[in-house]
Coordinates of C-alpha atoms and ligand atoms in Angstrom, one line a residue:
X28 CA 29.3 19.5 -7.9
X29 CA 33.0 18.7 -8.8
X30 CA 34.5 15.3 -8.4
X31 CA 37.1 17.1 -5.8
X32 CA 34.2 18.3 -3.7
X33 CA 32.2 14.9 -3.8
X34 CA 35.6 13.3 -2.6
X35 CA 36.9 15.8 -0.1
X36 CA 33.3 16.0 1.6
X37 CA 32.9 11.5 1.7
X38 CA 36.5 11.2 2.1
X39 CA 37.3 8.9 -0.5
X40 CA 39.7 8.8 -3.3
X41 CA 38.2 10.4 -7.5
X42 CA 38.9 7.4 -8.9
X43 CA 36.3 5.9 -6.3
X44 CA 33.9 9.1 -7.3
X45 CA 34.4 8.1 -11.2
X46 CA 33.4 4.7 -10.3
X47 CA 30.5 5.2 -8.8
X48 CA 29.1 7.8 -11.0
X49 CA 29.1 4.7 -13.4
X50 CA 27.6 2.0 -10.9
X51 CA 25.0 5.1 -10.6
X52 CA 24.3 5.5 -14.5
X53 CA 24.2 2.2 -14.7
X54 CA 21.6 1.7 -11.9
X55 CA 19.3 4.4 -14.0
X56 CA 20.3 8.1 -12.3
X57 CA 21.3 10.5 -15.5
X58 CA 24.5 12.7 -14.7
X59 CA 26.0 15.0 -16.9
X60 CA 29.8 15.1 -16.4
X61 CA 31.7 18.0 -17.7
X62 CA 35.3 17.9 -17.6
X63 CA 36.6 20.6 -15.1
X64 CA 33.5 21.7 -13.8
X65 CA 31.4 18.2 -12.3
X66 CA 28.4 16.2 -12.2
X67 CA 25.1 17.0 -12.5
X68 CA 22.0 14.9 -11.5
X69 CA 19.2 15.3 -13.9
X70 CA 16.8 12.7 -13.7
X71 CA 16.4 10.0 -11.2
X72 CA 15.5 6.4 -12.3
X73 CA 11.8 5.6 -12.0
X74 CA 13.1 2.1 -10.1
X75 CA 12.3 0.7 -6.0
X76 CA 16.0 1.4 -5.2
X77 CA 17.7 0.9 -1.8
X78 CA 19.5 4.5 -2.1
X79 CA 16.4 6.5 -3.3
X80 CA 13.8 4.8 -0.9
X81 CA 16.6 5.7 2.0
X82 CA 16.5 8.8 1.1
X83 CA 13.2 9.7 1.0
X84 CA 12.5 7.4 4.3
X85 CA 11.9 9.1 7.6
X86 CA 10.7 6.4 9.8
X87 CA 12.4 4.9 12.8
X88 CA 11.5 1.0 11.7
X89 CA 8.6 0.5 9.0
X90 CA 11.2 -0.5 5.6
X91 CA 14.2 -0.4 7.9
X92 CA 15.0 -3.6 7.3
X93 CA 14.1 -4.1 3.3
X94 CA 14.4 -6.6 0.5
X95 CA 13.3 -5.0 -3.1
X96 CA 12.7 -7.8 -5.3
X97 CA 13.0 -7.1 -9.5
X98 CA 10.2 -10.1 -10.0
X99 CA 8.2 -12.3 -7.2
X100 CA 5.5 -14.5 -6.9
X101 CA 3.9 -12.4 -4.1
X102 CA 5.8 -10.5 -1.5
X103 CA 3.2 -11.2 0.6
X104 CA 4.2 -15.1 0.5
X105 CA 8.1 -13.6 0.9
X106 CA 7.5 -11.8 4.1
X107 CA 5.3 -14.6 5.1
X108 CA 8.4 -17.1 5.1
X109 CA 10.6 -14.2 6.4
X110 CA 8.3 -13.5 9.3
X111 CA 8.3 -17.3 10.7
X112 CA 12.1 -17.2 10.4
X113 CA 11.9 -14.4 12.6
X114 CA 12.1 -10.9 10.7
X115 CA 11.5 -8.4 12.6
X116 CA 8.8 -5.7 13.3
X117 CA 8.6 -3.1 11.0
X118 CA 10.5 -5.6 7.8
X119 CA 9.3 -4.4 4.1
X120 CA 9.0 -6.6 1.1
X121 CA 8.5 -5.0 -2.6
X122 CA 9.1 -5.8 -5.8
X123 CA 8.9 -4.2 -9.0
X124 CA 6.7 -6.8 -10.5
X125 CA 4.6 -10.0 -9.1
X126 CA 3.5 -13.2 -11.3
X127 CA 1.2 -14.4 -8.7
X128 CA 0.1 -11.3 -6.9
X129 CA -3.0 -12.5 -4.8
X130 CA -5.9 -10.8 -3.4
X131 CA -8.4 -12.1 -1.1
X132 CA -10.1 -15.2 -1.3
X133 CA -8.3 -16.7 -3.4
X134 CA -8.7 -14.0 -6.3
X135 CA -5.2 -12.7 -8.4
X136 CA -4.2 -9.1 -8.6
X137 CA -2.6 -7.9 -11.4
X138 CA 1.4 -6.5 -10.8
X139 CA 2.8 -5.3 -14.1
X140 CA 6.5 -4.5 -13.6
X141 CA 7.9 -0.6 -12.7
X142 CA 4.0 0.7 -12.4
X143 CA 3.1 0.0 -9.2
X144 CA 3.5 -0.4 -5.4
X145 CA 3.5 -4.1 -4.9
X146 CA 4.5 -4.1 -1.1
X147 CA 4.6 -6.0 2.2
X148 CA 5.0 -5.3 5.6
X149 CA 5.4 -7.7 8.6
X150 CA 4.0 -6.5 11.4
X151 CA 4.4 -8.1 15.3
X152 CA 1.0 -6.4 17.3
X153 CA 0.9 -6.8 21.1
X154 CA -3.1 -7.2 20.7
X155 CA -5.1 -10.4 20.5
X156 CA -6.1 -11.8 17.1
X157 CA -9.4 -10.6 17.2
X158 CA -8.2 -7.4 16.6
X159 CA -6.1 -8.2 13.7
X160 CA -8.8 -6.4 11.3
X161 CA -8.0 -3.0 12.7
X162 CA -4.1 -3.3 10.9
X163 CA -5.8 -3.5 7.7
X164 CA -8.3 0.2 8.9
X165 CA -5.2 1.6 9.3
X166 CA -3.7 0.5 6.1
X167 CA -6.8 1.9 4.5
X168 CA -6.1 5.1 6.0
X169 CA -2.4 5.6 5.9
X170 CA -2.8 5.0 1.9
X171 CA -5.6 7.5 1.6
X172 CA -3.2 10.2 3.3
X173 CA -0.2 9.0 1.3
X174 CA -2.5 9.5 -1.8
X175 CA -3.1 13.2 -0.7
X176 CA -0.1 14.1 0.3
X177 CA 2.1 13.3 -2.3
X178 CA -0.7 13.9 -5.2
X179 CA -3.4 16.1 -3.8
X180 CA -5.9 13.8 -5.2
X181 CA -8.4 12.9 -2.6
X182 CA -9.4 8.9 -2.3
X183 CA -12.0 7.3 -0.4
X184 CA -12.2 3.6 0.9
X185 CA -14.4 1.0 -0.1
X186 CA -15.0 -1.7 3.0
X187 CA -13.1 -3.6 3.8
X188 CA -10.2 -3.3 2.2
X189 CA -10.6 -0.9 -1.4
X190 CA -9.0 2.1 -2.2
X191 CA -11.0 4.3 -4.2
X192 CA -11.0 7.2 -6.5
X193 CA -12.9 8.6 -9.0
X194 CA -15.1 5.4 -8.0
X195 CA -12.4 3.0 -9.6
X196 CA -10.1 0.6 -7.4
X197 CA -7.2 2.2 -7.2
X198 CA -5.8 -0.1 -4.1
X199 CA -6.4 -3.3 -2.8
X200 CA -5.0 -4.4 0.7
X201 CA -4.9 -7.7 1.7
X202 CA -4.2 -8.6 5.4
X203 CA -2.7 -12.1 6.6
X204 CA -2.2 -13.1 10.0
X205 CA -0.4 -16.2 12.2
X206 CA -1.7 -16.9 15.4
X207 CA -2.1 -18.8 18.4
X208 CA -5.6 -18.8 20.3
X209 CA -4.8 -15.5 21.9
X210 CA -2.0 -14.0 20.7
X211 CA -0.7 -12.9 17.0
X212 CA 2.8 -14.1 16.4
X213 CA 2.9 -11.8 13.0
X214 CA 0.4 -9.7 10.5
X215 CA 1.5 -9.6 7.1
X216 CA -0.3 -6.1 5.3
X217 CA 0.0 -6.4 1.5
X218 CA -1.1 -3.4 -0.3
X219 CA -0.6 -3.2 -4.3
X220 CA -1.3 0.0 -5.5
X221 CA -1.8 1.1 -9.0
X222 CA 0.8 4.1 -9.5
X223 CA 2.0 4.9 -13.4
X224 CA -0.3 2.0 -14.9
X225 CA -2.2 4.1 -18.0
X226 CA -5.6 3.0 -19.4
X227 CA -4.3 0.5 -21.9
X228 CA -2.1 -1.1 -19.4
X229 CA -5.1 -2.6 -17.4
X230 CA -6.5 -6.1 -19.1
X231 CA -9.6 -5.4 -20.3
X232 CA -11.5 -6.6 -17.7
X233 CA -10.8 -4.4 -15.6
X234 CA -10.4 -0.9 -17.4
X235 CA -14.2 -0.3 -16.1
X236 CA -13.0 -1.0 -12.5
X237 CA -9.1 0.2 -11.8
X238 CA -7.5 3.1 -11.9
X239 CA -3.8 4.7 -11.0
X240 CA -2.8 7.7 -9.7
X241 CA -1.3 8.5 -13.0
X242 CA -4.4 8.2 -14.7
X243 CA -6.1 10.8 -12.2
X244 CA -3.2 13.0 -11.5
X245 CA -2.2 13.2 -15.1
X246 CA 1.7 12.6 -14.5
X247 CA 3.8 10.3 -13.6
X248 CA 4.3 9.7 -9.8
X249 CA 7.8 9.0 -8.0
X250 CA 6.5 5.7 -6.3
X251 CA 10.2 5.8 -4.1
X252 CA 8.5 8.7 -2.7
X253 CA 5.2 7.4 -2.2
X254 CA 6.3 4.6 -0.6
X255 CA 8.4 6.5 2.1
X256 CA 5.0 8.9 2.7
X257 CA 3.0 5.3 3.0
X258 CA 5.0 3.4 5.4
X259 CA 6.0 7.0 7.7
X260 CA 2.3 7.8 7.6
X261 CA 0.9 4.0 8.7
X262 CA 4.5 4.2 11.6
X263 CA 2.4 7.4 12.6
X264 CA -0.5 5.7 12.9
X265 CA 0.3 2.7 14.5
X266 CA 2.6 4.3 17.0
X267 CA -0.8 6.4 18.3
X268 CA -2.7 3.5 18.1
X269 CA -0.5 1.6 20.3
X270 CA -0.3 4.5 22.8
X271 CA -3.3 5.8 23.3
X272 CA -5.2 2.3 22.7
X273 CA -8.2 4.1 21.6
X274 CA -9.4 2.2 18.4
X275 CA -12.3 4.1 18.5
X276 CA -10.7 7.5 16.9
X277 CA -9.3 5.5 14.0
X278 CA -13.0 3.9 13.1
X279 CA -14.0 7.5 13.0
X280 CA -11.8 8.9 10.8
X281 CA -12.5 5.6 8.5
X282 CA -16.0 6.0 8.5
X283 CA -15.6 9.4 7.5
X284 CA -13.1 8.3 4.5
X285 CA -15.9 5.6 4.1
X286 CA -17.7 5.3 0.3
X287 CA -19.5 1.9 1.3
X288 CA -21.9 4.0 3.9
X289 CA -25.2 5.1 3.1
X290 CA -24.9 3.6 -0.1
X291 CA -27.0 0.3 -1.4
X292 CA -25.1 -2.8 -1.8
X293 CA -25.0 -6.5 -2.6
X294 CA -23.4 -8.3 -0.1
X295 CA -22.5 -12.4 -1.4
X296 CA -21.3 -14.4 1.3
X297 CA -20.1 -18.2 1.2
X298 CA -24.1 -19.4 1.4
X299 CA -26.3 -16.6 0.2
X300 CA -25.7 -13.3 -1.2
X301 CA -28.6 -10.3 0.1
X302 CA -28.9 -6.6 -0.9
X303 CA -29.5 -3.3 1.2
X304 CA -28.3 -0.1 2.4
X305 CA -24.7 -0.4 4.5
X306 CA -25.4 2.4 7.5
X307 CA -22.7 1.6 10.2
X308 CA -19.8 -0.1 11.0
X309 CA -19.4 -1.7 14.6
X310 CA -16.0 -1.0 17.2
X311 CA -15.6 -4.8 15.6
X312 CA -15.6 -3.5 12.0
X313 CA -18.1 -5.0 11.1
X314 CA -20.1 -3.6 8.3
X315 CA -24.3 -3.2 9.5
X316 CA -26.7 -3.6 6.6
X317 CA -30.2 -2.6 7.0
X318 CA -32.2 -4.9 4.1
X319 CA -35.0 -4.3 3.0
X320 CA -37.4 -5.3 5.6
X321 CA -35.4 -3.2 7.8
X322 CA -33.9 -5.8 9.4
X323 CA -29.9 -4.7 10.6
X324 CA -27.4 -7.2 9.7
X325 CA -23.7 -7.2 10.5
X326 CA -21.0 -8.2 8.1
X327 CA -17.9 -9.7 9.0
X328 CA -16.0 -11.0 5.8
X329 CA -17.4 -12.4 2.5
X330 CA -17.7 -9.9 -0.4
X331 CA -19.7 -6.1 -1.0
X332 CA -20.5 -4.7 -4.2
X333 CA -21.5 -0.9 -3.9
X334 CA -23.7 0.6 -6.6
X335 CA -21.6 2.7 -8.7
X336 CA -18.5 1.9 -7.4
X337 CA -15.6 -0.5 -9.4
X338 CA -17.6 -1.3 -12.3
X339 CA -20.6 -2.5 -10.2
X340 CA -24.0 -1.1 -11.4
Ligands
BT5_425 C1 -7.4 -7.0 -2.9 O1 -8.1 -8.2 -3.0 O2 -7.8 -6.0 -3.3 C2 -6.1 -7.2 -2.2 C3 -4.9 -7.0 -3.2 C4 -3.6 -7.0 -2.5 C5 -2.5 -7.0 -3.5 C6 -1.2 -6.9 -2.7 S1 0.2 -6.5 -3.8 C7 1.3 -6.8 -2.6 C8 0.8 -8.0 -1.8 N1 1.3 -9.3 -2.4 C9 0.2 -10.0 -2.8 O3 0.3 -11.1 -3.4 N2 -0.9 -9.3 -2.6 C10 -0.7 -8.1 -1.9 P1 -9.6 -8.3 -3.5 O4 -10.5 -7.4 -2.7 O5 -9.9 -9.8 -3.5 O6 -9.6 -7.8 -5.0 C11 -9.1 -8.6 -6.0 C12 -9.9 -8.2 -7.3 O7 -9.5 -6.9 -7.7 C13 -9.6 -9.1 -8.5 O8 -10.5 -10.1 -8.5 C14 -9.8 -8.1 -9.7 O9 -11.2 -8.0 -10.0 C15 -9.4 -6.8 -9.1 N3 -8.0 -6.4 -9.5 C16 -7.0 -7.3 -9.7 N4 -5.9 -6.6 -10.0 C17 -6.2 -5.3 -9.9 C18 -5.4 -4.1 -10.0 N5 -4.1 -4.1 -10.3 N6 -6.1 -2.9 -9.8 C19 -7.4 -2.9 -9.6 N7 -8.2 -4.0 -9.4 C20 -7.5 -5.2 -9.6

């Protein structure tokens, strides 16, 4: 497109045009510029940017309000302190790389910069705490949908809280909460997912257990893109949740997404850790193991290895 065109159609003067074409080099986008004829976009920059993820964005809150971060501790700590000073429903943290990226209980998760999605969203639900579980079932399922739309590569989830493919970790969501008794004054959904990490770029202890969508796919995946898919398909989600109320229709399509069922596991709680079959999971989300003597247990938290799935045998 010529530098007259770009100016007539935004109204603003060529020398503003020339100017920004460098701010845009600059910030990554390649342009070829040839005198009398234009600009030309030929690659976009493989960066979380404002412009980009606007772009791409068709949600009427989720990432509306938005703070990209080059390097964080966690942005799941961020929108933590941004959600007690009042950010609003819908507010998105994500940065390009985390030092302290956390997972449950305590455990890290590894965030090497420009690879991955390391994202946060605050979230404000009208439901009692109880139910606070149910944001992280439809995380789960907004990521596997993202996954498949924008790759084609079909992932399952691992209970509670795993993303799966090709039976490696591929996600991990972590879901934080502040409440009152009976009412939640704000969820904080972290999901990292692994996006253009290759083989070598896992540490060694985990290249048994993790994958990316590179790795499966075989190319390199716009993660501006990604994210926009993730946060219009969980909007989608949680907008039909909140409307229809009916949790039940979500647990369905989970279990069916569901790896952990039918399978054997080890399940290693704070006091004793016990092995069996996982065959259901209650409205609660709870998963039921039947043990060996038959006997049907429920599990709320604590941790579940599945045979064959993330590096457990
Ligand atoms: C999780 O914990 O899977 C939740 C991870 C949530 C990370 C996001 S990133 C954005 C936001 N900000 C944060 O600080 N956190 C959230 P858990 O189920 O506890 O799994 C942790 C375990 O996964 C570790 O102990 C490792 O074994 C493994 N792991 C660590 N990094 C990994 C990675 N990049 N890919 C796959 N597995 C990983």
């Amino acid at each position: 497109m010529s530098g007259e065109d770009i100016s007539q159609k935004l109204g603003v003067s060529r020398t503003a045009v020339w100017k920004t074409m460098g701010q845009l080099k600059e910030a990554g986008f390649e342009m070829q510029s040839v005198s009398n004829k234009g600009y030309r976009l030929t690659k976009l920059p493989d960066k979380l940017e404002t412009a980009l993820l606007q772009h791409y964005l068709t949600t009427e809150n989720f990432g509306r309000t938005l703070e990209i971060h080059d390097i964080i501790d966690s942005t799941n700590t961020r929108a933590k302190e941004m959600a007690q000073g009042g950010a609003i429903h819908g507010t998105l943290v994500v940065a390009e790389e985390q030092k302290s990226g956390r997972g449950r209980l305590g455990r890290s998760w590894e965030s090497p910069g420009g690879l991955g999605l390391w994202m946060s969203l605050i979230l404000r639900p009208s439901f009692p705490p109880r139910y606070a579980p149910r944001m992280t079932v439809l995380a789960g399922l907004a990521v596997v949908q993202a996954i498949s739309w924008v790759t084609g590569l079909e992932a399952s989830i691992k209970w509670p809280n795993d993303i799966i493919i090709n039976s490696k970790k591929v996600c991990g969501i972590l879901t934080e909460m502040q409440a009152d008794p009976d009412l939640i004054d704000y969820v904080v959904v972290g999901i990292g997912m692994n996006v253009n990490t290759t083989k070598g770029g896992f540490p060694h202890e985990l290249r048994n257990s993790a994958t990316s969508l590179k790795i499966e796919k075989g190319e390199h995946i716009d993660r501006c893109k990604l994210l926009a898919e993730l946060l219009s398909v969980l909007e989608g989600l949680d907008n039909r949740y909140l409307s229809t109320g009916d949790f039940s229709e979500m647990l369905n399509v989970y279990k069916e997404k569901c790896i952990t069922l039918g399978r054997p596991v080890r399940v290693t709680g704070p006091s004793e850790t016990f092995e069996g079959t996982a065959v259901d999971l209650t409205d609660d989300f709870e998963l039921v193991v039947e043990t060996k003597g038959s006997e049907r247990r429920k599990v709320f938290s604590g941790d579940v290895s599945v045979r064959g799935i993330a590096g457990y045998l």
